[in-house]
Structure formats: C-alpha cells, structure tokens
Amino acid sequence: MDVVWALVAAALAVHAGYALWIARRLDRLHQRVDAAAAALDEQLRVRAGAAAGARPAAALQRAAAGALAIDGLGREREQAESTLSRAISTVNPDEALVTANARAGYARAFYNDTVRDALVVRRRRIVRLFRLAGSARLPAFFEMDEATPARRTIDV
Amino acid sequence: MRIGLVSPYPWDVPGGVVAHIRDLAETLVERGHDVSVITPVDDDDAEVPPYVVRAGRTVPVPFNGSVSRLVFGPVSATRVRRWIHDGDFDVLHVHSPETLSLSLLAVFIADGPIVATFHAANPRSRVLALMQSPLQVRLEKLSGRIAVSPAARKTIVEHLGADAVLIPNGVHVARFADAEPLPGWPGAGGALAFVGRVDEPRKGLEVLLDAFTRLRAHRPDLRLLVAGPGEHDGLPDGVTALGLVSEADKARVYKSADVFVAPNTGGESFGIVLLEAMAAGTAIVASDLDAFRRVLDDGDGGLAGELAAVGDPVALANACSALLDAPPRRAALRDAGRRVVGQYDWSVVATEVMHVYETAIAGHHGGRVVEQPEQVVAEAVRQILP
C-alpha cells in the first residue's frame, strides 16, 4: 500500500512540477504580450503624430486625429489605424512618416507573434483545466491594413 | 546602440549567412554603432576583424542535404555567457537559431531583447520537425523575427508555427558597380561567369558546363569564368577556374562577363549572386526558380534577367546565346537590374534592421499583470485537493 501511495505522490509531484513550469512560461508570455502591446500602442501613436504633422493633406490629418483619439488596442482602434494606413498610402510620405510607419508595422508583427506564442500555450488542456493562466485575459491579435508607401531605394 | 551578433557558422568558411553577418556588422559599425560578433572560427591562425570574438571550433553535422559545421558544448556555452555578460548589449541578434549552434545557445542564455534572422528554406526538414516542440519554447524568447526570403518565412510558419517579417539580404551595390574587369576580360569572343561552390550539385555548374560545350561548338572563342571553392576534375577548354576568390576579386569576376549565369537546380532560398550581378551591371541568365523570379522582379511585371528551365542545358545555352547576340537587350537588362538592386543596398536593408532593433527593444520593456506563477499553481492545487 505504501508503494502505491508513494507512486501516486511521485506522479502528483511530477504533474505539479510540470504545471509550475507551464505556469511560469505562460507568465513570461503574458508579460511579453503586455510589453509588445505597449510598444505597439506607442509606435502607432508616433505614426499618427508623424502623419498629423505631414504636409497639408486633410484626409491624412483627419485619419491621424481619429487614430489618436482612441485608447487601447480594440476593434475601433484597428479600424482607425487601417483608415490611417490607407490615407498614408495615398500620399508621398516624408522620412519621419516612412520611419514611423515601418516601426509601427514591425511592432504589430512582433505583438502578433507574442500573442500567437501565448495562445498556443493557453489552449493546452492542463492550462485550461487548472486555470494556470490565472486572471490574465486571453490575448488578441491586432488586425489592420498596412500602408504601402514607396519602398526605400538608392540611386545607382 | 550596443549590438551583439551571433553567427552559427565558422567565420573562416565562406557562406551566405557569414557574408550576411559580416556585411551587416560592417554597415552598422560605419554608422557608429558598437558591434560585436561571436562566431566559431575553425582555423586558430585565421585573421578576423576587430569586432569578431572567437567561440571555438565546429564539428560537422549533416543538415539539409549538405554538411553544416556547428558548435555546441560546455566550452562554447561559457564563452557565449561571458560575451553576453561583458557585452551588455542593447539588443542581441542571432542568426539561424533553428540550428544546433551558438545562436540557439545565445537564445538559451540571454535575457534582454533578442532579434533572430532565419535564413534557411527547408520545405521538409526532419531535424526541424523533430525539434519543433523544444524549439518553440526557446523561440518564445525572441522579441523580433526576420526572414530573408518568402521561402525562409514559409519554413518558419510550417515548422515552428511562428511568423516573421521579411527583410531581404543586402548587397554593397557600389563595391560591385565600381569594380574593374579582370585584365583581358570579357574579350572579343564573349564571356560567361559563374559564382558558387563548384562541387555543390545544387549550384548547377554541371548544367552550365554542358550548355557551355554546346555554345562552344558555334563560338570557338567563348570563355567561361568560374569563381568558387571546391574541387572539379576535367573542365572543358575555354573554362578558367579561379577557385575561392576574395570579395574584391569576386566583384571583378561579375564585371568580367557579358552574361552572368545562375544555373542552380534548387535549394536556393534567396539568390544573393543575382543581387551581386545586378549591382555589377552584368546581364543575367538564371534558372527558373521561385526565389530567383522574386529577386529579379522589377515591380512592373517584368524581370531584370532571362530565365531558363531548371536543369536543362539546351534551354540554358539558348538563353545565353540569344543574350550574347543582343547587346541592346543586355543593356536593357543591365538598367533594369540597377533599378531593382537599389532596394537591396545594405544602406536600405540595415535601416530596416535598425527599425526592428528599435521595435524589439521597445517591445521588451513592459509591466506584468498576472499573479506570481507560484501563487497560481498553489491556487490550482487547492482546487483539486479536498
């Protein structure tokens, strides 16, 4: 009987260790998602700022103001940033806007990468069963249209 | 910015990834950044630039159909750890972290923002398939992922379930554009050039030699310049093999030909040789590979080079023959190539890489919202125990 209990205890210990490892990993992933979200928010604001300061293009400035008016990374923000992307695509952007637009694109890609990483772990049975994610919200992708300004090049 | 670059492959063995790391490092140094590269070096007597830190020798491992030289062990782990600690980098940029190499070691050890560039395009890699789960855990640490080609990106998506932004390989356009042809080349009889390993079947030198022999039947003075490492027996008349050449001489090789030929039969993720030929202003005949089509795409629905069916010496000979007889067509391809290659100049590519660094650094620093993991597990244990 003692042997059986010892085996059960050992199995429990292994599972608890595994759960702890997954929980730590998930905690790291949630931190990454939050940090990437903060970076994305910041880069989008910088982009909207650069667009607002660009040469007089009423549609561009309106779109920039619309994007700056929204907090968080929800549906409304996605739509406003998409509108801004389309407005940027119609102008010949200055260097500051090209840079801000590129950084915003990378920030979105990297944010979505971390969200994907986190979701893979969140969907595991052990995570759902034992609520290893704690109170952390389920991360969500940020979907928007990207602007397509002229690619950088050099004169040869 | 303090930037640490990690190379998985030995510095003193020529290869695309090493060349990429060297060019990136030099471009960033020129811009005033503080750059350090840790890399295996196989020959203890090999001279290395001041920004290079040696991590020891490599061991050969078969990978992706050819032999990779990798390094992975306690001694290199210690060296990488010390390098990361002493370097105090703002960002760490590892290359090909999907290989068992210094790059993966660095990902294990480092804590700060890490950017990774994926170079390989392996549609079916057993190694990657086996490594998928353990790799995913490590690759979660990456703040930014770059793929050098759509094929490399597809490999990441399929094997690692991750995505990456596309930043292509770069080329120092001016170095190739300003090079002088080798003395006596291309000459009146016409000249072709090939750059790549001569004993690597996928580079396609055999197909080109077959095509060249056919062309020589009607053009007795045609010559072929071959530059690249490796042994090859019995080269036909009219072929000049230079073996491994310096970077400066490589640029001159492209300039020494009327037509640059890329007869690759596959396994090509990107096609850096095409960029170099375009930078040098040499008309191109290339195998009809997806990777080559993409690089030659002029953005207006045209191509900055002629394509020939893969592995078909007759088609290759016909394409070369047509170009050799049409100087105006060569000039048109040269102009198209110069327009295409501008967007691949290292000045442009390095700016994009810097944007990735800046974004990765910004994305690395942030707050935490969930409870301590130990509390979460304790809570879960309380729930299941009576």
XYZ file of C-alpha atoms in Angstrom:
542
model
C 0.000 0.000 0.000
C 2.834 2.374 0.900
C 4.340 1.755 -2.521
C 1.103 2.743 -4.246
C 0.869 5.937 -2.230
C 4.498 6.687 -2.969
C 3.828 6.265 -6.678
C 0.750 8.482 -6.508
C 2.718 11.110 -4.621
C 5.530 10.922 -7.168
C 3.083 11.268 -10.071
C 1.435 14.249 -8.373
C 4.838 15.851 -7.807
C 5.784 15.407 -11.464
C 2.499 16.924 -12.596
C 2.788 19.806 -10.167
C 6.329 20.466 -11.407
C 5.134 20.403 -14.990
C 2.239 22.697 -14.145
C 4.593 25.095 -12.427
C 6.871 25.132 -15.464
C 3.942 25.800 -17.808
C 2.593 28.498 -15.481
C 5.976 30.234 -15.386
C 6.260 30.015 -19.145
C 2.773 31.429 -19.533
C 3.555 34.227 -17.110
C 6.587 35.165 -19.194
C 4.467 35.058 -22.345
C 1.808 37.311 -20.829
C 4.499 39.781 -19.827
C 5.809 39.704 -23.382
C 2.342 40.289 -24.785
C 1.830 43.277 -22.463
C 5.212 44.762 -23.291
C 4.666 44.226 -27.028
C 1.184 45.767 -26.756
C 2.626 48.837 -25.020
C 5.249 49.124 -27.775
C 2.623 48.732 -30.498
C 0.419 51.386 -28.916
C 3.393 53.734 -28.681
C 4.581 53.132 -32.273
C 1.059 53.640 -33.636
C 0.834 56.953 -31.747
C 4.193 58.041 -33.106
C 2.980 57.155 -36.593
C -0.251 59.108 -36.167
C 1.805 62.018 -34.825
C 4.074 61.921 -37.884
C 1.025 61.738 -40.157
C -0.651 64.669 -38.407
C 2.480 66.748 -38.871
C 2.899 65.837 -42.549
C 2.333 68.327 -45.368
C -1.263 69.532 -45.640
C -3.359 66.539 -46.578
C -6.747 66.917 -44.959
C -7.704 63.238 -45.198
C -4.385 62.202 -43.643
C -4.706 64.630 -40.736
C -8.318 63.619 -40.114
C -7.306 59.938 -40.073
C -4.391 60.700 -37.755
C -6.655 62.597 -35.341
C -9.140 59.709 -35.453
C -6.451 57.194 -34.535
C -5.042 59.343 -31.736
C -8.492 59.757 -30.176
C -8.816 56.053 -29.308
C -7.243 54.299 -26.328
C -6.418 50.608 -26.176
C -5.987 48.096 -28.974
C -9.610 47.086 -29.613
C -11.762 46.875 -32.736
C -12.238 50.644 -33.004
C -8.509 51.229 -32.888
C -7.955 48.582 -35.573
C -10.389 50.363 -37.868
C -8.975 53.818 -37.176
C -5.401 52.638 -37.788
C -6.484 50.906 -41.010
C -8.051 54.163 -42.177
C -4.811 55.953 -41.351
C -2.817 53.300 -43.277
C -4.954 53.855 -46.361
C -4.539 57.628 -46.035
C -0.753 57.230 -45.774
C -0.774 55.042 -48.898
C -2.246 57.912 -50.921
C 0.468 60.456 -50.085
C 4.191 60.664 -50.718
C 5.350 60.348 -47.088
C 8.316 62.245 -45.666
C 11.231 60.447 -43.978
C 9.734 60.728 -40.493
C 6.486 59.122 -41.623
C 8.250 56.368 -43.586
C 10.244 55.510 -40.456
C 7.253 55.675 -38.112
C 5.183 53.589 -40.488
C 7.910 50.919 -40.758
C 8.306 50.746 -36.966
C 4.546 50.516 -36.449
C 4.437 47.631 -38.950
C 7.210 45.778 -37.132
C 5.629 46.471 -33.734
C 2.350 44.980 -34.954
C 4.082 41.911 -36.397
C 6.033 41.287 -33.184
C 2.987 41.879 -30.990
C 1.005 39.345 -33.025
C 3.958 36.907 -32.770
C 3.866 37.027 -28.979
C 0.070 36.711 -28.976
C 0.359 33.598 -31.145
C 3.009 32.131 -28.811
C 0.822 32.807 -25.770
C -2.340 31.389 -27.371
C -0.557 28.112 -28.208
C 0.165 27.601 -24.509
C -3.218 28.953 -23.331
C -5.012 26.335 -25.432
C -3.289 23.433 -23.663
C -5.600 21.212 -21.683
C -3.539 21.442 -18.478
C -3.717 25.247 -18.628
C -7.491 25.328 -19.060
C -8.117 22.542 -16.532
C -6.070 24.053 -13.709
C -6.538 27.687 -14.738
C -2.811 28.202 -14.914
C -3.355 31.481 -16.749
C -4.736 32.991 -13.543
C -6.772 36.107 -14.193
C -4.859 37.135 -17.327
C -7.111 37.982 -20.255
C -6.890 35.911 -23.427
C -4.518 37.880 -25.707
C -6.000 39.083 -29.005
C -4.317 39.712 -32.349
C -4.221 43.268 -33.672
C -5.502 43.236 -37.244
C -5.161 46.240 -39.510
C -4.380 47.224 -43.089
C -0.744 48.173 -43.612
C 0.215 51.297 -45.511
C 2.199 50.713 -48.684
C 4.422 53.737 -49.179
C 7.109 53.598 -51.855
C 9.887 51.220 -50.882
C 13.165 52.787 -49.906
C 15.868 52.523 -52.536
C 19.124 54.165 -53.619
C 20.075 55.772 -56.923
C 22.677 53.732 -58.772
C 23.470 51.236 -29.883
C 25.352 48.228 -28.479
C 24.619 45.307 -30.787
C 25.687 41.668 -30.352
C 25.551 39.444 -33.434
C 25.736 35.639 -33.181
C 26.889 33.519 -36.113
C 26.141 29.770 -36.170
C 28.728 29.075 -38.872
C 32.533 29.433 -38.828
C 33.818 32.842 -39.838
C 36.617 31.416 -41.986
C 34.409 29.138 -44.133
C 32.745 31.106 -46.967
C 28.957 31.037 -46.946
C 25.898 33.195 -47.426
C 24.974 33.554 -43.746
C 28.508 34.510 -42.705
C 28.739 37.051 -45.547
C 25.381 38.499 -44.453
C 26.554 38.865 -40.844
C 29.877 40.426 -41.914
C 28.195 42.961 -44.225
C 25.568 43.846 -41.621
C 28.222 44.241 -38.909
C 30.360 46.484 -41.115
C 27.399 48.620 -42.169
C 26.362 49.097 -38.530
C 29.949 49.890 -37.485
C 30.117 52.517 -40.250
C 27.001 54.107 -38.773
C 28.741 54.463 -35.427
C 27.162 51.548 -33.578
C 29.076 49.402 -31.125
C 29.042 45.946 -32.749
C 30.443 42.622 -31.546
C 30.137 39.311 -33.434
C 30.625 35.985 -31.664
C 31.322 33.159 -34.092
C 33.085 29.819 -34.422
C 36.466 30.076 -36.134
C 37.860 26.765 -37.422
C 41.427 27.867 -38.083
C 43.146 29.240 -34.976
C 45.533 31.186 -37.216
C 42.765 32.786 -39.305
C 42.766 36.573 -39.176
C 39.495 38.115 -38.037
C 38.289 41.741 -37.899
C 38.463 43.551 -34.535
C 34.713 43.206 -33.912
C 34.883 39.371 -34.005
C 35.011 37.243 -30.822
C 36.102 33.596 -31.252
C 33.894 30.876 -29.741
C 35.984 27.847 -30.690
C 35.946 25.282 -33.493
C 32.979 23.493 -35.030
C 32.022 19.860 -35.629
C 30.495 18.754 -38.953
C 26.817 17.701 -38.908
C 24.791 16.625 -41.969
C 21.860 19.024 -42.374
C 19.504 19.978 -45.204
C 21.317 17.820 -47.758
C 24.745 19.296 -47.130
C 27.175 19.341 -44.225
C 26.726 22.066 -41.634
C 29.562 22.923 -39.312
C 28.100 23.697 -35.932
C 29.365 24.278 -32.439
C 27.522 23.421 -29.253
C 29.137 22.427 -25.990
C 30.072 23.474 -22.471
C 33.148 25.431 -23.565
C 31.236 27.459 -26.139
C 28.399 27.920 -23.642
C 30.831 29.501 -21.198
C 32.244 31.756 -23.879
C 28.797 32.870 -25.054
C 27.696 33.525 -21.477
C 30.786 35.648 -20.760
C 30.405 37.502 -24.074
C 26.755 38.351 -23.370
C 27.590 39.431 -19.817
C 30.592 41.563 -20.794
C 28.909 42.943 -23.908
C 25.923 44.431 -22.040
C 24.124 44.660 -25.381
C 21.030 46.749 -26.060
C 19.939 44.045 -28.462
C 21.177 40.581 -29.364
C 20.772 39.489 -32.989
C 21.079 35.733 -33.545
C 21.193 34.122 -36.984
C 19.568 30.789 -37.869
C 18.619 29.917 -34.252
C 16.844 26.807 -35.580
C 20.250 25.127 -35.897
C 22.032 23.427 -33.002
C 24.566 26.186 -32.776
C 25.933 29.196 -30.943
C 22.749 31.034 -31.930
C 20.476 28.637 -30.057
C 22.903 28.716 -27.107
C 22.705 32.502 -27.044
C 18.890 32.344 -27.029
C 19.079 29.937 -24.056
C 21.396 32.215 -22.111
C 20.329 35.774 -22.924
C 17.691 37.749 -21.029
C 17.432 41.025 -22.945
C 15.752 41.825 -26.265
C 16.634 39.180 -28.881
C 16.116 39.504 -32.638
C 16.513 36.429 -34.853
C 17.061 36.168 -38.585
C 16.018 32.958 -40.311
C 17.990 32.238 -43.474
C 17.183 28.641 -44.394
C 14.425 27.401 -46.654
C 13.882 23.713 -45.895
C 10.494 22.589 -47.176
C 10.871 19.177 -45.471
C 13.404 19.113 -42.709
C 13.266 16.092 -40.400
C 15.568 17.834 -37.980
C 13.244 20.825 -37.707
C 10.185 18.581 -37.429
C 11.811 16.706 -34.522
C 12.962 19.891 -32.860
C 9.628 21.669 -33.152
C 8.384 21.445 -29.551
C 11.652 22.194 -27.718
C 12.464 24.941 -30.212
C 9.099 26.652 -29.792
C 9.760 27.117 -26.098
C 13.127 28.738 -26.751
C 11.870 30.851 -29.647
C 9.202 32.376 -27.414
C 12.060 34.469 -26.059
C 12.555 36.226 -29.391
C 11.305 39.810 -29.478
C 11.577 40.085 -33.244
C 11.829 37.533 -36.048
C 13.159 38.278 -39.514
C 13.067 36.035 -42.591
C 15.376 36.873 -45.517
C 13.021 35.462 -48.137
C 9.418 34.334 -48.562
C 10.742 30.748 -48.707
C 12.530 31.157 -45.370
C 9.396 32.690 -43.884
C 7.280 29.780 -45.138
C 9.695 27.370 -43.454
C 9.218 29.119 -40.106
C 5.447 29.185 -40.455
C 5.253 25.492 -41.347
C 7.854 24.096 -38.965
C 7.724 26.388 -35.969
C 4.182 27.752 -36.103
C 5.658 31.250 -35.893
C 5.751 34.203 -38.272
C 8.468 36.656 -39.264
C 8.850 39.996 -41.003
C 10.526 39.984 -44.385
C 13.818 41.864 -44.715
C 15.875 40.673 -47.678
C 19.595 40.021 -47.882
C 21.665 43.081 -48.699
C 24.452 43.858 -51.138
C 27.027 46.655 -51.165
C 25.952 47.945 -54.563
C 28.776 50.461 -55.028
C 31.507 47.845 -54.428
C 30.241 45.809 -57.353
C 29.267 48.749 -59.562
C 32.726 50.329 -59.253
C 34.803 47.142 -59.745
C 37.164 46.775 -62.742
C 37.026 43.698 -65.007
C 39.945 41.256 -64.734
C 42.689 42.013 -67.296
C 41.756 40.699 -70.751
C 38.118 40.004 -69.872
C 35.436 39.781 -71.217
C 37.294 39.825 -74.573
C 36.031 39.812 -78.157
C 34.842 36.196 -78.189
C 32.321 36.762 -75.389
C 32.448 35.601 -71.781
C 30.136 33.937 -69.252
C 30.638 33.855 -65.493
C 29.595 31.501 -62.679
C 30.000 32.183 -58.948
C 29.449 29.458 -56.347
C 30.746 26.171 -54.982
C 31.877 24.076 -57.951
C 31.306 20.738 -56.168
C 27.803 21.520 -54.829
C 25.362 19.879 -57.300
C 22.542 22.315 -56.444
C 24.628 25.239 -57.694
C 24.284 23.624 -61.135
C 27.793 24.003 -62.566
C 27.386 20.657 -64.422
C 24.356 22.016 -66.313
C 26.298 25.139 -67.233
C 29.359 23.147 -68.410
C 27.088 21.069 -70.662
C 25.488 24.256 -72.045
C 28.907 25.859 -72.459
C 30.212 22.898 -74.504
C 27.203 23.247 -76.813
C 27.771 27.001 -77.188
C 31.482 26.491 -77.933
C 30.591 24.407 -80.997
C 29.432 27.618 -82.714
C 31.515 30.143 -80.745
C 35.078 28.811 -80.536
C 36.342 31.907 -78.681
C 33.658 31.952 -75.978
C 35.099 31.730 -72.441
C 33.657 30.845 -69.032
C 34.972 32.284 -65.779
C 34.277 30.147 -62.698
C 34.814 31.529 -59.188
C 34.126 29.481 -56.081
C 35.650 26.912 -53.738
C 35.678 23.148 -54.269
C 37.380 20.538 -56.468
C 36.343 19.749 -60.028
C 38.066 17.377 -62.465
C 38.251 17.731 -66.226
C 36.952 21.207 -67.003
C 36.405 21.695 -70.768
C 38.528 24.039 -72.905
C 37.687 27.703 -72.546
C 36.896 27.453 -68.828
C 39.021 29.438 -66.369
C 38.551 28.292 -62.772
C 39.792 30.752 -60.151
C 38.898 28.736 -57.055
C 37.965 30.680 -53.929
C 38.446 34.422 -54.549
C 38.486 37.473 -52.273
C 35.424 39.733 -52.023
C 37.189 42.349 -54.157
C 38.067 39.815 -56.852
C 34.538 38.394 -56.786
C 33.189 41.819 -57.735
C 35.671 41.887 -60.634
C 34.522 38.438 -61.795
C 30.959 39.714 -62.332
C 32.346 42.673 -64.273
C 34.441 40.338 -66.450
C 31.487 38.663 -68.161
C 28.959 39.609 -70.829
C 26.443 37.291 -69.216
C 26.272 36.036 -65.632
C 24.765 32.555 -65.370
C 22.987 31.133 -62.279
C 22.186 27.528 -63.295
C 21.075 26.457 -59.792
C 18.894 23.361 -59.641
C 17.157 24.146 -56.311
C 17.677 24.596 -52.587
C 18.151 28.307 -53.120
C 16.347 30.461 -50.568
C 17.293 33.828 -51.937
C 19.894 34.209 -54.708
C 22.486 36.645 -53.449
C 24.587 36.044 -56.586
C 21.826 37.647 -58.660
C 21.948 40.779 -56.486
C 25.715 40.939 -56.938
C 25.427 40.504 -60.719
C 22.758 43.232 -60.897
C 24.939 45.513 -58.750
C 27.878 44.892 -61.089
C 25.661 45.692 -64.081
C 26.007 42.296 -65.773
C 23.127 40.763 -67.730
C 21.729 37.614 -66.088
C 20.552 34.197 -67.248
C 19.114 32.267 -64.290
C 17.279 29.018 -63.591
C 13.524 29.442 -63.394
C 13.285 29.131 -59.590
C 10.688 30.962 -57.443
C 13.425 32.572 -55.365
C 15.158 33.886 -58.490
C 11.915 35.192 -60.006
C 11.271 37.188 -56.849
C 14.719 38.740 -56.732
C 14.620 39.658 -60.441
C 11.088 41.110 -60.211
C 11.268 44.743 -61.343
C 7.949 45.659 -59.684
C 6.314 46.474 -63.038
C 5.564 42.915 -64.108
C 8.945 42.453 -65.798
C 12.154 40.638 -64.890
C 15.685 42.030 -64.709
C 17.120 38.863 -66.262
C 16.365 35.947 -68.585
C 15.076 32.671 -67.136
C 15.852 29.166 -68.412
C 14.186 25.859 -67.481
C 15.817 24.308 -64.390
C 18.442 21.639 -65.171
C 18.022 21.960 -68.958
C 21.404 22.615 -70.662
C 19.797 23.208 -74.079
C 17.449 25.894 -72.734
C 20.340 27.451 -70.811
C 22.556 27.501 -73.917
C 19.753 29.061 -76.000
C 19.124 31.801 -73.436
C 22.847 32.613 -73.205
C 23.217 32.538 -76.961
C 20.323 34.960 -77.506
C 21.768 37.417 -74.971
C 25.323 37.175 -76.333
C 23.961 38.172 -79.769
C 21.854 41.081 -78.495
C 23.891 43.893 -76.877
C 20.815 46.202 -76.707
C 18.901 43.551 -74.738
C 21.867 43.169 -72.375
C 21.928 46.936 -71.852
C 18.190 46.952 -71.108
C 18.591 44.136 -68.555
C 21.546 45.983 -67.018
C 19.401 49.104 -66.500
C 16.512 47.075 -65.096
C 18.929 45.270 -62.740
C 20.320 48.546 -61.422
C 16.812 49.774 -60.645
C 15.919 46.527 -58.851
C 19.111 46.208 -56.808
C 18.818 49.699 -55.271
C 16.258 48.466 -52.748
C 18.678 45.716 -51.631
C 21.605 48.021 -50.921
C 22.916 47.480 -47.394
C 22.201 51.142 -46.601
C 18.499 50.410 -47.140
C 18.453 46.928 -45.583
C 20.408 47.988 -42.472
C 17.914 50.819 -41.864
C 15.102 48.263 -41.784
C 17.126 46.032 -39.434
C 17.669 49.040 -37.144
C 13.901 49.628 -37.096
C 13.480 46.012 -35.990
C 16.057 46.501 -33.215
C 14.315 49.663 -32.013
C 10.922 47.965 -32.054
C 12.239 44.842 -30.305
C 13.858 46.915 -27.562
C 10.657 48.907 -27.060
C 8.634 45.696 -27.047
C 10.845 44.055 -24.454
C 10.345 46.517 -21.634
C 6.913 46.441 -20.030
C 4.873 45.633 -16.936
C 3.406 42.431 -15.573
C -0.276 41.913 -14.813
C -0.752 38.277 -13.804
C -0.153 36.879 -10.329
C 3.104 35.216 -9.376
C 3.215 31.779 -11.056
C 3.810 30.065 -7.703
C 0.536 31.530 -6.347
C -1.340 30.442 -9.468
C -0.160 26.845 -9.056
C -0.847 26.860 -5.323
C -4.387 28.039 -6.114
C -4.811 25.250 -8.679
C -3.540 22.627 -6.202
C -6.007 23.892 -3.563
C -8.836 23.464 -6.045
C -8.120 19.797 -6.818
C -7.299 18.671 -3.266
C -10.187 18.147 -0.844
